[in-house]
Coordinates of C-alpha atoms in Angstrom, one line a residue:
Chain A
M826 CA 72.4 88.2 120.3
S827 CA 74.9 85.9 118.5
A828 CA 74.5 82.0 117.9
A829 CA 77.7 81.0 119.6
G830 CA 77.5 80.6 123.2
M831 CA 73.7 79.4 123.4
R832 CA 72.2 76.2 124.2
C833 CA 68.6 75.3 122.7
P834 CA 66.2 75.2 125.5
A835 CA 64.6 71.8 123.7
C836 CA 67.6 69.3 123.2
G837 CA 70.5 71.5 124.9
S838 CA 72.7 71.4 121.9
T839 CA 75.0 74.3 120.9
N840 CA 74.6 74.2 117.2
I841 CA 72.6 77.0 116.6
V842 CA 72.4 79.0 113.4
D843 CA 71.2 82.3 112.1
D844 CA 68.5 81.0 109.6
D845 CA 66.6 84.7 108.8
L846 CA 63.0 83.6 107.5
Y847 CA 62.6 86.5 105.0
S848 CA 63.1 89.5 106.8
Q849 CA 62.5 88.0 110.4
A850 CA 65.8 87.0 112.0
Q851 CA 65.8 83.8 113.5
L852 CA 68.3 81.6 115.6
V853 CA 67.3 77.8 115.0
C854 CA 69.0 74.8 116.6
V855 CA 70.2 72.4 113.7
D856 CA 69.5 69.4 115.9
C857 CA 65.9 69.5 116.7
G858 CA 64.9 72.5 114.7
S859 CA 63.3 74.4 117.3
V860 CA 63.1 78.3 116.9
V861 CA 65.4 79.5 119.8
S862 CA 64.7 83.4 119.3
E863 CA 63.3 85.7 116.5
G864 CA 63.5 89.0 116.0
V865 CA 60.9 91.5 114.8
L866 CA 60.0 91.4 111.2
A867 CA 62.0 94.5 110.2
N868 CA 64.8 95.7 111.7
D869 CA 63.2 99.3 112.7
P870 CA 62.5 99.3 116.2
V871 CA 58.3 99.1 117.2
G872 CA 56.8 102.0 117.3
G873 CA 58.8 103.8 114.6
S874 CA 62.4 104.9 114.4
D875 CA 64.3 106.3 117.8
V876 CA 65.3 109.3 115.8
S877 CA 62.4 111.7 114.9
F878 CA 61.4 112.6 111.3
S879 CA 62.3 116.1 111.7
R880 CA 65.7 115.2 113.2
T881 CA 67.0 112.9 110.3
T882 CA 65.6 115.3 107.6
A883 CA 67.2 118.4 109.8
V884 CA 69.5 120.7 108.6
A885 CA 71.5 123.2 110.4
K886 CA 69.1 125.6 112.5
R887 CA 68.8 128.8 110.8
P888 CA 66.9 132.2 112.0
C889 CA 63.6 132.6 110.6
A890 CA 63.6 134.6 107.3
N891 CA 60.8 136.9 108.5
L892 CA 62.9 137.8 111.8
I893 CA 65.7 138.5 109.3
K894 CA 63.3 140.7 107.0
G895 CA 62.0 142.3 110.2
Q896 CA 65.4 143.5 111.4
Q897 CA 66.1 145.1 108.3
R898 CA 63.0 146.9 108.4
V899 CA 63.6 148.2 112.1
K900 CA 67.3 149.2 110.9
A901 CA 65.8 150.9 107.4
I902 CA 63.6 152.9 109.6
C903 CA 66.4 153.8 112.2
R904 CA 68.1 155.1 109.1
I905 CA 65.4 157.1 108.1
L906 CA 64.8 159.0 111.0
M907 CA 68.4 159.4 111.7
V908 CA 68.4 158.1 115.2
N909 CA 71.7 157.3 117.2
R910 CA 73.3 154.1 117.6
E911 CA 71.9 153.2 121.1
I912 CA 68.3 153.5 119.9
E913 CA 68.8 151.4 116.9
D914 CA 70.6 148.6 118.8
L915 CA 67.8 148.8 121.5
S916 CA 64.9 148.5 118.7
H917 CA 66.8 145.2 117.4
T918 CA 66.7 143.8 121.0
Y919 CA 63.2 144.6 121.2
Y920 CA 62.1 143.2 118.0
K921 CA 63.6 140.2 118.7
M922 CA 62.0 140.0 122.1
A923 CA 58.6 140.7 120.5
Y924 CA 58.8 138.6 117.6
E925 CA 59.9 135.4 119.8
H926 CA 57.2 136.3 122.4
K927 CA 54.2 133.6 122.0
A928 CA 51.9 136.5 121.5
F929 CA 53.3 137.5 118.6
L930 CA 54.1 134.1 117.3
K931 CA 51.4 133.3 114.9
V932 CA 50.4 136.9 113.9
S933 CA 49.9 138.0 110.4
L934 CA 53.0 139.5 108.5
Q935 CA 51.1 142.8 108.5
K936 CA 51.1 143.0 112.1
K937 CA 54.7 141.7 112.3
D938 CA 55.6 144.7 110.1
I939 CA 53.7 147.1 111.9
L940 CA 55.6 145.5 115.2
T941 CA 59.0 146.8 113.5
G942 CA 58.0 150.3 113.6
C943 CA 56.5 150.0 117.4
C944 CA 60.0 148.8 118.7
V945 CA 61.7 151.8 117.2
L946 CA 59.0 154.0 118.6
V947 CA 59.4 152.6 122.2
S948 CA 63.3 152.8 122.2
C949 CA 63.2 156.4 121.0
R950 CA 60.6 157.4 123.6
Q951 CA 62.7 155.3 126.4
L952 CA 65.9 157.1 125.0
N953 CA 64.4 160.6 124.9
W954 CA 64.1 160.9 121.2
P955 CA 60.8 162.4 120.8
I956 CA 58.8 160.9 117.8
T957 CA 55.0 160.7 117.4
V958 CA 52.7 157.9 116.2
G959 CA 51.9 159.6 113.1
T960 CA 55.2 159.6 112.0
I961 CA 55.9 156.1 112.4
S962 CA 52.6 155.2 110.9
C963 CA 53.5 157.3 108.0
L964 CA 56.8 155.1 107.4
L965 CA 54.8 152.1 107.9
D966 CA 51.7 153.2 105.7
A967 CA 49.7 152.0 108.5
D968 CA 46.6 153.3 110.2
S969 CA 47.5 155.2 113.2
M970 CA 45.0 153.4 115.4
V971 CA 46.2 150.0 114.1
V972 CA 49.9 151.1 115.4
G973 CA 48.5 152.4 118.6
A974 CA 46.8 149.0 119.3
I975 CA 49.6 147.0 118.3
Y976 CA 51.8 149.3 120.4
Q977 CA 50.1 149.2 123.4
E978 CA 50.0 145.3 123.0
M979 CA 53.6 145.0 122.6
V980 CA 54.5 147.3 125.7
K981 CA 52.0 145.3 128.2
N982 CA 53.4 141.9 126.9
L983 CA 57.1 142.8 126.8
S984 CA 56.3 144.7 130.3
I985 CA 58.1 147.8 129.4
E986 CA 57.4 151.3 130.5
A987 CA 57.8 154.1 127.9
P988 CA 57.7 157.9 128.9
I989 CA 54.7 159.8 127.4
I990 CA 55.9 162.7 125.1
N991 CA 55.2 166.2 125.3
V992 CA 54.0 168.3 122.4
T993 CA 56.7 170.7 123.1
D994 CA 59.2 168.0 122.5
V995 CA 57.9 167.0 119.2
I996 CA 57.7 170.4 117.7
G997 CA 61.2 170.8 117.0
A998 CA 61.1 167.7 114.6
H999 CA 58.0 168.8 113.0
C1000 CA 59.3 172.6 112.5
H1001 CA 62.2 170.6 110.5
E1002 CA 59.7 169.1 108.0
Y1003 CA 58.5 172.6 106.6
K1004 CA 60.6 173.4 103.8
I1005 CA 60.6 177.3 104.5
S1006 CA 64.3 178.0 104.8
S1007 CA 65.8 180.3 102.2
L1008 CA 67.1 177.8 100.1
D1009 CA 63.6 176.3 99.4
V1010 CA 61.7 179.6 99.1
P1011 CA 62.0 183.3 98.1
E1012 CA 63.8 185.5 100.7
E1013 CA 60.4 187.1 101.9
L1014 CA 58.7 183.9 102.9
A1015 CA 61.6 182.3 104.1
E1016 CA 62.7 181.7 107.8
N1017 CA 65.3 180.4 110.1
S1018 CA 64.3 176.9 111.2
R1019 CA 65.6 178.0 114.9
E1020 CA 63.6 180.9 115.0
L1021 CA 60.4 179.5 114.0
T1022 CA 60.9 176.6 116.4
K1023 CA 61.2 179.0 119.3
R1024 CA 58.3 180.9 118.6
A1025 CA 56.3 177.8 118.0
V1026 CA 57.4 176.2 121.2
A1027 CA 56.2 179.4 122.7
L1028 CA 52.6 179.3 121.1
V1029 CA 52.2 175.5 122.0
E1030 CA 53.0 176.4 125.8
L1031 CA 50.2 179.2 125.6
A1032 CA 47.7 176.8 123.9
A1033 CA 48.7 174.3 126.8
D1034 CA 47.9 176.7 129.6
S1035 CA 44.8 177.8 128.0
W1036 CA 43.1 174.1 127.5
I1037 CA 43.5 174.2 123.8
V1038 CA 46.1 171.0 123.8
T1039 CA 44.5 168.8 126.1
G1040 CA 42.6 166.1 124.5
R1041 CA 43.6 166.7 121.2
K1042 CA 45.6 165.2 118.4
P1043 CA 49.2 166.9 118.6
I1044 CA 50.0 167.2 115.2
P1045 CA 47.1 169.8 114.1
I1046 CA 48.0 172.0 117.0
M1047 CA 51.9 172.0 116.0
M1048 CA 50.6 172.9 112.6
A1049 CA 48.8 175.8 113.7
A1050 CA 51.4 177.2 116.1
T1051 CA 54.2 177.0 113.2
Y1052 CA 52.0 178.7 110.9
L1053 CA 51.4 181.5 113.3
A1054 CA 54.9 181.5 114.2
W1055 CA 55.8 182.2 110.5
Q1056 CA 53.3 184.6 110.1
S1057 CA 54.4 186.5 113.4
L1058 CA 58.1 186.5 112.8
K1059 CA 57.4 189.0 109.9
P1060 CA 54.1 190.3 110.1
N1061 CA 53.8 192.2 107.1
K1062 CA 50.9 192.3 104.6
H1063 CA 52.3 189.6 102.4
R1064 CA 52.5 186.9 104.9
L1065 CA 49.1 187.7 106.5
K1066 CA 47.4 187.3 103.1
F1067 CA 48.8 183.5 103.3
S1068 CA 45.9 181.3 104.3
L1069 CA 46.6 177.9 105.9
D1070 CA 46.5 176.0 102.7
K1071 CA 48.8 178.1 100.9
F1072 CA 51.7 178.0 103.6
C1073 CA 51.1 174.0 103.5
Q1074 CA 51.7 174.1 100.0
V1075 CA 54.7 176.5 100.0
A1076 CA 56.0 174.6 102.7
K1077 CA 55.3 171.3 100.8
V1078 CA 53.3 169.5 103.7
K1079 CA 50.3 168.0 103.8
K1080 CA 47.4 170.3 105.4
L1081 CA 45.2 168.9 108.1
K1082 CA 41.5 169.7 108.5
S1083 CA 41.5 170.5 112.2
A1084 CA 44.4 172.8 111.9
M1085 CA 42.2 175.3 110.7
T1086 CA 40.2 174.9 114.0
R1087 CA 43.1 175.2 116.1
V1088 CA 44.3 178.2 114.3
A1089 CA 41.0 179.9 115.4
E1090 CA 41.3 178.8 118.9
I1091 CA 44.8 180.1 119.1
K1092 CA 44.0 183.2 117.8
E1093 CA 41.1 183.7 120.1
V1094 CA 43.5 183.2 123.3
L1095 CA 45.9 185.8 121.8
C1096 CA 43.1 188.0 121.5
K1097 CA 42.0 187.7 124.9
L1098 CA 45.4 188.5 126.2
G1099 CA 46.1 191.2 123.7
K1100 CA 43.3 193.3 125.2
E1101 CA 45.3 193.4 128.4
I1102 CA 48.1 194.9 126.7
P1103 CA 48.1 198.3 128.5
W1104 CA 49.3 200.3 125.5
V1105 CA 47.2 199.2 122.9
R1106 CA 44.7 201.6 121.9
E1107 CA 42.5 199.9 119.1
T1108 CA 40.3 196.6 119.9
V1109 CA 42.2 193.5 119.3
T1110 CA 40.6 191.4 116.5
P1111 CA 41.9 188.0 115.2
D1112 CA 42.9 190.1 112.0
N1113 CA 45.1 192.3 113.6
V1114 CA 46.3 190.3 116.5
I1115 CA 49.4 189.0 114.8
Q1116 CA 51.4 191.7 114.7
L1117 CA 51.2 191.7 118.9
V1118 CA 52.0 187.8 119.1
E1119 CA 55.7 188.8 119.7
C1120 CA 54.8 191.0 122.5
I1121 CA 52.2 188.9 124.0
L1122 CA 54.2 185.6 123.9
Q1123 CA 57.3 187.7 125.8
N1124 CA 54.9 189.0 128.5
R1125 CA 52.5 186.0 128.5
Y1126 CA 52.4 185.0 132.3
A1127 CA 51.9 188.6 133.3
L1128 CA 49.0 189.1 130.8
L1129 CA 47.7 185.9 131.6
R1130 CA 47.4 186.8 135.3
R1131 CA 45.7 190.4 134.2
A1132 CA 43.2 188.4 132.1
M1133 CA 42.3 186.5 135.0
R1134 CA 41.9 189.2 137.5
T1135 CA 39.8 191.3 135.0
H1136 CA 37.5 188.4 134.4
E1137 CA 37.3 187.7 138.2
D1138 CA 36.4 191.5 139.1
A1139 CA 33.9 191.3 136.2
L1140 CA 32.3 188.1 137.7
L1141 CA 32.1 189.5 140.9
E1142 CA 30.1 192.6 140.0
E1143 CA 27.9 190.4 138.0
S1144 CA 27.2 188.3 141.2
Q1145 CA 26.6 191.3 143.4
A1146 CA 24.3 192.6 140.8
S1147 CA 22.4 189.8 140.6
C1148 CA 22.4 188.9 144.3
A1149 CA 19.2 191.0 144.9
E1150 CA 17.2 188.8 142.3
A1151 CA 15.1 185.6 142.4
P1152 CA 15.4 183.4 145.3
P1153 CA 17.9 180.4 144.7
E1154 CA 16.5 177.5 142.4
S1155 CA 17.0 174.5 144.6
S1156 CA 16.1 171.1 143.3
S1157 CA 16.6 172.0 139.9
Q1158 CA 19.8 170.3 140.1
I1159 CA 18.3 166.7 140.1
S1160 CA 16.3 167.8 136.9
E1161 CA 19.4 168.5 135.3
C1162 CA 20.7 165.1 136.0
A1163 CA 18.9 163.8 133.0
D1164 CA 16.8 160.4 132.7
Q1165 CA 19.5 158.5 134.0
T1166 CA 19.6 157.1 137.4
P1167 CA 22.1 158.9 139.9
I1168 CA 23.5 157.1 142.6
T1169 CA 25.4 159.6 145.1
S1170 CA 28.1 158.4 147.0
F1171 CA 30.0 160.5 149.5
V1172 CA 33.6 160.6 149.2
K1173 CA 36.0 161.7 151.9
Q1174 CA 38.1 164.6 150.6
N1175 CA 41.5 164.1 151.6
G1176 CA 43.8 166.5 153.4
S1177 CA 43.2 170.2 153.4
N1178 CA 40.9 171.9 150.8
S1179 CA 42.8 173.3 147.5
D1180 CA 43.6 176.7 149.6
G1181 CA 46.9 175.3 149.9
K1182 CA 47.4 175.0 146.1
E1183 CA 45.5 178.4 145.4
K1184 CA 47.9 180.9 143.8
P1185 CA 46.9 184.6 144.0
G1186 CA 44.7 185.5 141.4
D1187 CA 45.4 182.5 139.5
V1188 CA 42.8 180.1 140.4
D1189 CA 39.1 181.2 139.2
Y1190 CA 37.3 178.3 140.3
N1191 CA 36.3 177.8 143.7
P1192 CA 37.0 174.5 144.8
R1193 CA 34.4 174.3 147.4
V1194 CA 31.9 172.4 145.6
L1195 CA 28.3 173.2 146.1
P1196 CA 26.1 170.2 147.9
E1197 CA 23.2 168.8 145.6
H1198 CA 20.5 170.8 147.2
S1199 CA 21.8 174.4 147.4
G1200 CA 20.5 177.3 145.6
T1201 CA 22.9 179.4 143.8
Q1202 CA 22.7 181.5 140.3
E1203 CA 24.3 178.3 138.6
S1204 CA 21.5 175.9 138.8
Q1205 CA 23.6 173.5 136.6
N1206 CA 26.3 171.0 138.0
P1207 CA 29.2 173.3 139.1
P1208 CA 31.8 171.0 137.5
Q1209 CA 29.9 170.7 134.4
N1210 CA 29.4 174.3 133.7
W1211 CA 32.5 175.7 135.0
G1212 CA 33.4 176.9 131.7
K1213 CA 30.8 179.7 131.9
R1214 CA 32.5 181.2 134.7
V1215 CA 36.1 180.9 133.7
L1216 CA 38.1 182.8 131.1
F1217 CA 39.9 179.8 129.8
A1218 CA 38.1 176.4 129.3
P1219 CA 38.2 173.7 127.0
P1220 CA 35.5 173.9 124.2
C1221 CA 33.8 170.7 125.1
V1222 CA 32.9 172.3 128.6
I1223 CA 32.3 175.9 127.2
H1224 CA 29.5 174.0 124.6
A1225 CA 28.5 171.2 127.1
K1226 CA 25.7 169.1 125.7
K1227 CA 22.0 169.6 127.2
R1228 CA 20.8 166.8 128.7
R1229 CA 17.3 165.3 128.1
A1230 CA 14.6 165.9 130.5
E1231 CA 14.1 163.8 133.3
Q1232 CA 11.5 160.9 133.6
P1233 CA 10.8 160.8 137.5
E1234 CA 9.0 157.4 137.0
H1235 CA 12.4 155.5 136.5
T1236 CA 13.4 156.3 140.1
D1237 CA 11.2 154.2 141.9
V1238 CA 11.4 151.0 139.8
T1239 CA 12.0 147.4 141.6
G1240 CA 12.5 144.4 139.7
D1241 CA 9.5 142.5 140.5
E1242 CA 6.7 144.6 139.8
E1243 CA 3.5 143.2 138.3
I1244 CA 3.1 143.5 134.6
S1245 CA -0.2 144.2 133.2
D1246 CA -1.5 142.7 130.3
S1247 CA -2.7 145.6 128.7
E1248 CA 0.9 146.7 128.7
I1249 CA 2.1 143.7 126.8
D1250 CA -0.5 143.7 124.1
S1251 CA 0.5 147.3 123.1
Y1252 CA 3.8 145.3 122.0
I1253 CA 1.8 142.6 120.0
R1254 CA -0.3 142.8 116.6
T1255 CA -3.6 141.7 116.3
P1256 CA -4.3 139.0 113.8
Q1257 CA -5.8 141.3 111.5
E1258 CA -2.7 143.5 111.5
A1259 CA -0.5 140.5 111.1
R1260 CA -2.4 139.5 108.2
D1261 CA -1.9 142.7 106.8
F1262 CA 1.7 142.9 107.5
A1263 CA 2.5 139.7 105.8
L1264 CA 0.5 140.5 102.7
M1265 CA 2.4 143.9 102.3
Q1266 CA 5.6 141.9 102.5
Q1267 CA 4.5 139.5 99.8
M1268 CA 3.7 142.4 97.8
L1269 CA 6.9 144.2 98.4
S1270 CA 8.6 141.4 97.5
L1271 CA 6.8 140.7 94.0
S1272 CA 7.2 144.4 93.0
D1273 CA 11.0 144.1 94.2
S1274 CA 11.6 141.3 92.1
A1275 CA 9.5 142.7 89.1
K1276 CA 11.7 145.6 89.1
S1277 CA 15.0 143.9 89.1
Chain B
M200 CA 32.3 156.8 154.2
D201 CA 33.6 159.0 156.8
S202 CA 32.2 162.4 157.4
S203 CA 34.6 165.5 157.5
N204 CA 34.7 167.9 154.3
D205 CA 32.0 165.6 152.5
E206 CA 31.0 166.4 149.0
A207 CA 28.6 164.5 146.9
L208 CA 30.0 163.0 143.8
D209 CA 27.2 162.1 141.3
I210 CA 27.9 158.8 139.3
I211 CA 25.1 158.7 136.8
I212 CA 24.6 155.5 135.3
T213 CA 24.1 155.6 131.7
N214 CA 23.7 152.2 130.5
V215 CA 23.3 148.5 131.9
V216 CA 23.7 145.2 129.7
A217 CA 21.8 142.0 131.1
T218 CA 21.2 138.7 129.4
F219 CA 18.8 136.1 130.3
R220 CA 17.4 133.1 128.8
T221 CA 13.9 131.7 127.7
R222 CA 14.6 127.9 128.0
C223 CA 12.7 127.3 124.6
H224 CA 13.5 127.8 121.0
L225 CA 11.9 130.9 119.6
N226 CA 10.8 131.3 116.1
L227 CA 12.1 134.6 114.8
R228 CA 9.8 134.8 111.7
T229 CA 6.9 134.6 114.1
I230 CA 8.2 137.4 116.3
A231 CA 9.0 139.5 113.4
L232 CA 5.6 139.2 112.2
E233 CA 3.5 139.7 115.3
G234 CA 5.5 141.8 117.4
T235 CA 5.4 145.5 116.9
N236 CA 8.8 147.6 117.2
V237 CA 10.6 144.8 115.9
I238 CA 13.6 144.6 113.4
Y239 CA 14.1 141.3 111.7
K240 CA 17.9 140.8 110.7
P241 CA 18.1 137.4 109.0
E242 CA 21.5 137.8 107.9
V243 CA 22.8 137.8 111.4
G244 CA 20.2 135.7 112.8
K245 CA 18.7 137.6 115.5
V246 CA 15.7 140.0 116.0
L247 CA 15.7 143.6 117.7
M248 CA 12.8 144.3 120.1
K249 CA 12.5 148.0 121.3
L250 CA 10.3 148.4 124.4
R251 CA 9.0 151.7 125.4
K252 CA 8.4 152.1 129.2
P253 CA 12.0 151.2 130.0
M254 CA 13.3 152.0 127.0
I255 CA 15.2 148.9 126.1
T256 CA 16.5 147.3 123.3
A257 CA 16.7 143.5 123.1
S258 CA 18.5 141.3 120.6
I259 CA 16.6 138.1 120.3
W260 CA 18.3 134.7 119.1
S261 CA 16.6 131.7 117.9
S262 CA 18.2 129.6 120.8
G263 CA 16.1 131.4 123.4
K264 CA 19.2 133.6 124.5
I265 CA 18.3 137.6 124.9
I266 CA 20.5 140.4 125.6
C267 CA 18.8 143.6 126.9
T268 CA 20.7 146.9 126.7
G269 CA 19.8 150.7 127.4
A270 CA 18.4 150.2 131.0
T271 CA 19.3 152.9 133.5
S272 CA 19.5 150.7 136.5
E273 CA 19.9 147.1 137.3
D274 CA 16.2 146.8 138.6
E275 CA 15.1 148.7 135.6
A276 CA 16.9 145.8 133.3
K277 CA 15.2 143.1 135.1
L278 CA 11.7 144.6 134.7
G279 CA 12.1 145.3 131.2
A280 CA 13.6 141.6 130.7
R281 CA 10.6 140.4 132.3
R282 CA 8.1 142.5 130.4
L283 CA 9.8 141.2 127.2
A284 CA 9.4 137.5 128.3
R285 CA 5.9 137.9 129.3
C286 CA 5.4 139.8 125.4
L287 CA 7.2 136.5 124.2
Q288 CA 4.8 134.4 126.3
K289 CA 1.9 136.0 124.9
L290 CA 3.2 135.3 121.3
G291 CA 2.6 131.8 122.1
F292 CA 6.0 130.5 123.1
K293 CA 6.6 128.2 126.1
V294 CA 9.0 130.9 127.8
R295 CA 10.5 130.3 131.2
F296 CA 12.4 133.4 132.6
S297 CA 15.8 132.1 133.9
A298 CA 19.3 133.0 134.2
F299 CA 19.1 136.9 134.6
K300 CA 22.2 138.5 134.9
V301 CA 23.6 141.8 134.5
V302 CA 26.5 141.9 132.3
N303 CA 27.9 145.5 132.2
V304 CA 27.2 148.9 133.8
L305 CA 28.5 152.0 132.0
A306 CA 28.3 155.0 134.4
V307 CA 29.8 158.8 134.1
C308 CA 31.3 160.8 136.9
S309 CA 32.5 164.2 137.1
M310 CA 35.3 165.4 139.4
P311 CA 35.1 168.9 140.7
F312 CA 38.7 169.6 139.6
A313 CA 40.7 168.8 136.4
V314 CA 43.2 166.0 136.1
H315 CA 46.9 166.5 135.0
L316 CA 46.9 163.3 133.1
I317 CA 50.6 163.0 132.6
D318 CA 51.3 163.1 136.3
F319 CA 48.4 160.5 136.7
T320 CA 49.7 158.0 134.5
K321 CA 53.4 158.6 135.9
N322 CA 52.2 157.9 139.3
N323 CA 50.2 154.8 138.5
R324 CA 52.1 152.8 136.0
P325 CA 51.2 150.1 134.7
I326 CA 47.6 150.4 135.8
A327 CA 47.4 153.5 133.8
S328 CA 47.9 154.1 130.2
Y329 CA 47.9 157.1 128.5
E330 CA 48.7 157.8 124.5
P331 CA 47.4 161.2 123.7
E332 CA 47.7 160.7 119.8
L333 CA 45.3 157.8 120.2
H334 CA 42.5 158.5 122.6
P335 CA 42.4 161.7 124.9
A336 CA 42.0 160.0 128.1
A337 CA 44.0 157.9 130.3
T338 CA 42.5 154.4 131.0
Y339 CA 43.0 152.9 134.4
R340 CA 42.1 149.3 134.8
I341 CA 41.3 147.8 138.1
K342 CA 42.1 144.3 137.9
N343 CA 40.3 142.8 141.1
L344 CA 36.9 144.7 140.3
K345 CA 37.1 144.1 136.4
A346 CA 36.4 147.8 136.1
T347 CA 37.9 150.1 133.4
I348 CA 37.7 153.8 134.0
Q349 CA 38.6 156.3 131.5
V350 CA 39.8 159.7 132.9
F351 CA 39.6 162.8 130.7
S352 CA 41.9 165.9 131.5
T353 CA 38.6 168.0 132.2
G354 CA 38.0 165.8 135.3
S355 CA 35.2 163.7 133.6
L356 CA 35.5 159.7 133.9
T357 CA 33.8 156.8 132.4
V358 CA 33.6 153.9 134.2
T359 CA 32.6 150.2 133.2
G360 CA 32.3 147.4 135.2
P361 CA 30.0 144.1 135.8
N362 CA 27.8 145.8 138.1
V363 CA 26.7 148.9 139.8
Q364 CA 28.5 148.1 143.1
N365 CA 31.7 147.7 141.2
V366 CA 31.5 150.5 139.7
A367 CA 31.2 152.6 142.9
T368 CA 33.9 150.9 144.4
A369 CA 36.2 151.9 141.2
V370 CA 35.1 155.4 141.3
E371 CA 35.9 155.4 145.5
Q372 CA 39.4 153.8 144.7
V373 CA 40.3 155.9 141.9
Y374 CA 39.3 159.3 143.7
P375 CA 42.2 159.7 145.9
L376 CA 44.6 159.2 143.0
L377 CA 42.9 161.7 140.6
F378 CA 43.0 164.3 143.6
E379 CA 46.9 164.1 143.9
C380 CA 47.2 165.0 140.6
Q381 CA 44.8 167.4 140.3
K382 CA 45.5 170.9 138.2
P383 CA 43.8 174.3 139.0
L384 CA 41.4 174.7 136.4
C385 CA 43.5 177.5 134.5
K386 CA 46.5 179.2 135.0

């Protein structure tokens, strides 16, 4: 407010001057000396400046340094995996989205690092470029469980859907890693990568059909399939003598422990099928089955059907022979159900029974489930022990864990029974016992401190 | 449920977790001294007490909060909890059994058919998720029941939920979805 054009409220004169008192602006009337108006002590507005501190000190906004580093890491991973341009762009987009998502805003740098790998993984899956979580965790040098957890969190938060990879898709890339071409190893051990992949894929498909793949980690299976494929492509004595260890050393690949068990399981399946080949005279053992692998794989569906049929016939004979035996065991089924309390719920079985799905000679298991109290030869719970009746079954079913014996008193418990004193007393030490215990503890602690 | 083609599906409860409060402070040293079947963990600040008759393990904190695990039914959990409270009463604490609540129920169930997990996950995204490299089972979470079902390709299920009724309902809900994706037990 300027001094001009104002009137002093006390005397009415227009002679008003700016007379600042220290740092307080004041307008004072010259004639009567009254203060017409005064400003605040300082020129700053009350309650702080209108402009915030961060704005006054702000520089031009730059993208976060960690975001840039992360994007470079994404690029590096994409280049190492040699993916195409589309996948790389998609990974960059996902990484930016994830980085700025509130769930990942305040996480540790390590997690953000793993996030880079997860973005690449998701983009590869969506655009049909199969890589495994194992590959990514190798590249990131992180535990695959941690990578998996962050991957699932990211997929949930960003609401993206990624198809699940099949083992058969990944095996091509896996076989490529094996340095077994003629450039790397002597001629007698070398193998064309394409042939190797084809044979390995066939072996993996066979394994998938016979319950070896389900529920297992994919990489040991692929390793086992590659090893057996390599052996069977030229099954001479030299190659057959090569153990899995040596093969991995030659191919410069790190051996996995469980691959050995997978090799044994696949060989077992091959033996079961090898037995069905009509022109093979000698008994098929895991040692001599490798020579027959080519033949088995070419005719595997026919051999599978034959094996199923033979097995069915054998079972039929068995059941007919033992039909005349002991009367059916009835309620032993309940006793099999351990010391846990079963609640039985009746569930409607929709539509027609699996009769429609049954292929001739294929399905061994009879889907007409036996009611609880029926007497049959298999007194154990049918679904749990179908492993014993079927030719191919996962090992967890064949070697089912034995359940503990049932304790019948538990079936009639209500929560509000009487609790007798004597029961409770069994849980409390008598005063003498308590004193002894305290004494013993003292002695123990003394001897401990004496020793140390 | 309706009749026709019915088959009994056994849902076996393997674990029930329940909590309750004693409404009084508990001296863990006394319990460790005068109780049998007791393990004192001073570094965590709790006492583990195991009962024999319902096979139950209880974690007892000095604030009076107790967690019971290992029961095989809700009633058994309640009985075990009351027995425990009675035991503490006898040890000399002014225990009042209150706020008993079953917190978690774990059950297993077996389908009479095998399940093709990849199809099952494809049909039920995003409620179902399956990462074969991380865990061999597909996970199916039912939000309104707060139940989680893990489906294995052999047809076995593991169900966890806040109470037995929810667990049963969850199995009934998931059964038709599994039935569509069944696979013949061998090819």
